[in-house]
Amino acid sequence: MHTDLCDNLGIEFPIFAFTHCRDVVAAVSRAGGFGVLGAVGFSPEQLQIELDWIDEHVGDHPYGVDVVIPGKYEGMGELDPATLADHLRAMVPDGHKQFARRLLADHGVPELPDGDHFGRLLGWTAATAAPQIDVALNHSKVRLIANALGTPPAEVIDEIHQAGRLVAALCGAPDQAVKHKEAGVDIVIAQGTEGGGHTGEVGSLVLWPQVIAAVAPTPVLAAGGIGSGAQIAAALALGAQGVWTGSLWLTVEESDLPPAQKAQLLAAGSRDTVRSRSFTGKPCRMLRNDWTEAWESPENPKPLGMPLQYMVSGEAVARAHAYPEKARQVMFNPVGQVVGQLHEVRKVRDVIMDLVEGYLEATERLARLGQPV
Ligand SMILES: Cc1cc2nc3c(=O)[nH]c(=O)nc-3n(C[C@H](O)[C@H](O)[C@H](O)COP(=O)(O)O)c2cc1C
């Protein structure tokens, strides 16, 4: 399973694990993979705390940080986070907030004691991502910064390169991958539609080889639908230099997801997910529930663009955190179709070892096909 990328980053297995949970990042990197912390939900101050913690717990292993600078969003060009937040808040129609409030009330989800959480601007703008990148680059074990939803701006790529780190970017189509390569991105992550979170329309098996051919010799990580070693073997057989996984880590023992949410994921099948704009404003794969269905209904308000929609749905996310049992049908549960392969809570190390064993079994199976009977 050892590819050039492993040598480049100093890792044993080219298994990249995207997660919002610092314990998972540290555990994956310690097990020989490459943990990547999703920074989108953290203020720069909180990110500093999370990365300091990872530094203390990851040993000498490297890890990565993922930010979100979309290629297109409302308020683009405004680089002061406070001004941008004020400007955007004024754009959220009252009808959307009332609709969200009604949905939560209809499901018996209690209000929060500290007031409402409408109008919160998450870190998915250039203005909010810039300070996160500065914090990340101040941590020497951060070897890679990944960007979701667009090609990182030239000055961001320069800043990361000047700090001696690698830049990766996600894509869902070959033309996006070519833009990444032309901008100087070092690693392209090709995510098929089955993946959890923001995702395009083309399936992994069709997308990966197209992206690999379009950007060769730039290394490509295969994302979307990886949950077993045999699937890793398939990705490497197609020419990927490694795999980028997300859903797999939601249900591990080290994940900080509330037990009720883990149980919901373990019980879900591959047909229980949907691509919906109802939480973030861009198509994002998540478990289907009453919230995603309600925003599809023609008589109801249409989701706003990114980042406005989260200024509405952030209230549901905050209440679901506080009352996960009551909010089951209105909670934000991003996950990919591979959820149907997740059946039990396991430790990170066991998951990595299973992936490696499964990969070896698959490659041995193929090698036997080539031998004379
Ligand atoms: C809960 C969740 C949240 C995600 N959030 C982000 C994010 O903030 N930034 C990002 O680059 N990718 C995000 N993703 C996508 C992952 O990075 C990864 O590409 C995807 O999970 C791969 O497909 P898989 O879920 O089938 O493994 C998220 C995925 C999940 C499951």
Coordinates of N, CA, C and O and ligand atoms in Angstrom, one line a residue, residues 18 20 38 40 66-68 147-148 170 189 191 194-198 223-226 244-248 250 334-338, ligand 1:
F18 N -10.5 12.3 7.1 CA -11.1 13.7 7.4 C -12.0 13.5 8.6 O -12.9 12.6 8.7
H20 N -13.9 15.9 12.2 CA -13.9 17.2 13.0 C -13.4 16.9 14.5 O -13.5 17.8 15.3
G38 N -10.9 18.9 10.3 CA -11.8 19.8 9.6 C -12.0 21.1 10.5 O -12.4 21.0 11.7
V40 N -13.6 23.9 9.9 CA -14.7 24.8 9.5 C -15.5 25.3 10.7 O -15.9 26.5 10.8
D66 N -8.1 21.0 7.4 CA -8.9 21.2 6.2 C -9.7 22.5 6.4 O -10.3 22.7 7.5
V67 N -9.7 23.4 5.4 CA -10.5 24.6 5.5 C -11.5 24.6 4.3 O -11.4 23.8 3.4
V68 N -12.4 25.6 4.4 CA -13.4 25.7 3.3 C -13.4 27.1 2.8 O -13.9 28.0 3.4
N147 N -8.3 22.1 1.0 CA -9.4 23.1 0.8 C -10.5 22.4 0.1 O -10.4 21.7 -0.8
A148 N -11.8 22.7 0.7 CA -13.0 22.1 0.1 C -13.7 23.2 -0.7 O -13.6 24.4 -0.5
L170 N -10.2 19.5 -2.9 CA -11.2 18.5 -3.3 C -11.9 18.9 -4.6 O -11.9 20.1 -4.9
I189 N -7.9 15.8 -4.5 CA -8.8 14.8 -3.9 C -10.1 14.7 -4.8 O -10.8 15.7 -4.9
Q191 N -13.6 13.4 -5.2 CA -14.7 12.8 -4.4 C -15.9 12.5 -5.2 O -16.6 13.4 -5.8
E194 N -21.1 9.6 -4.0 CA -21.5 8.8 -2.8 C -20.9 9.2 -1.5 O -21.3 8.8 -0.4
G195 N -19.9 10.1 -1.6 CA -19.2 10.6 -0.4 C -20.1 11.4 0.6 O -21.1 12.0 0.1
G196 N -19.8 11.5 1.8 CA -20.5 12.3 2.8 C -20.0 13.7 2.7 O -19.0 14.1 2.2
G197 N -20.9 14.7 3.1 CA -20.6 16.1 3.0 C -20.9 16.6 1.6 O -21.6 16.0 0.8
H198 N -20.2 17.8 1.3 CA -20.5 18.4 0.0 C -20.0 17.5 -1.1 O -18.8 17.1 -1.1
A223 N -11.7 9.6 -3.1 CA -12.6 9.8 -2.0 C -14.0 9.5 -2.4 O -14.4 9.6 -3.6
G224 N -14.9 9.1 -1.4 CA -16.3 8.9 -1.7 C -16.5 7.4 -1.8 O -16.3 6.7 -2.8
G225 N -17.0 6.8 -0.6 CA -17.4 5.4 -0.6 C -16.4 4.4 -0.2 O -16.6 3.2 -0.4
I226 N -15.3 4.9 0.4 CA -14.3 4.0 0.9 C -14.6 3.5 2.3 O -14.6 4.3 3.2
W244 N -9.0 9.1 0.6 CA -9.4 10.2 1.5 C -10.8 9.8 2.0 O -11.7 9.6 1.2
T245 N -10.9 9.5 3.3 CA -12.1 9.0 3.9 C -12.7 9.9 4.9 O -12.0 10.7 5.5
G246 N -14.1 9.8 5.1 CA -14.7 10.7 6.0 C -15.7 10.0 6.9 O -15.6 9.9 8.1
S247 N -16.7 9.4 6.2 CA -17.8 8.8 7.0 C -17.4 7.7 8.0 O -17.9 7.6 9.1
L248 N -16.3 7.0 7.5 CA -15.8 5.8 8.3 C -15.5 6.2 9.8 O -15.6 5.4 10.7
L250 N -16.9 8.6 11.7 CA -17.9 9.1 12.5 C -18.3 8.2 13.7 O -18.7 8.6 14.8
P334 N -24.3 14.7 8.3 CA -23.6 14.5 7.0 C -22.9 13.1 7.0 O -22.2 12.8 8.0
V335 N -23.2 12.3 6.0 CA -22.6 11.0 5.9 C -22.8 10.5 4.5 O -23.7 10.9 3.8
G336 N -21.8 9.6 4.1 CA -21.9 9.1 2.7 C -22.7 7.8 2.6 O -23.1 7.2 3.7
Q337 N -22.8 7.3 1.4 CA -23.6 6.0 1.2 C -22.9 4.8 1.9 O -23.5 3.8 2.2
V338 N -21.6 5.0 2.2 CA -20.8 3.9 2.8 C -21.3 3.7 4.2 O -21.0 2.7 4.8
Ligands
LIG1 C1 -19.5 14.7 8.7 C2 -18.8 15.1 7.5 C3 -18.3 16.4 7.4 C4 -17.5 16.8 6.3 N1 -17.1 18.1 6.3 C5 -16.1 18.4 5.4 C6 -15.4 19.7 5.4 O1 -15.7 20.5 6.3 N2 -14.4 19.9 4.5 C7 -14.1 18.9 3.6 O2 -13.1 19.2 2.9 N3 -14.7 17.8 3.5 C8 -15.7 17.5 4.3 N4 -16.4 16.3 4.3 C9 -16.0 15.4 3.1 C10 -14.8 14.5 3.5 O3 -13.7 15.3 3.5 C11 -14.6 13.4 2.5 O4 -14.3 13.9 1.3 C12 -15.8 12.4 2.4 O5 -16.3 12.1 3.6 C13 -15.3 11.2 1.6 O6 -16.4 10.3 1.4 P1 -16.9 9.2 2.4 O7 -17.7 9.9 3.4 O8 -17.6 8.2 1.6 O9 -15.7 8.6 3.1 C14 -17.2 15.9 5.3 C15 -17.7 14.6 5.4 C16 -18.4 14.2 6.4 C17 -18.9 12.7 6.5

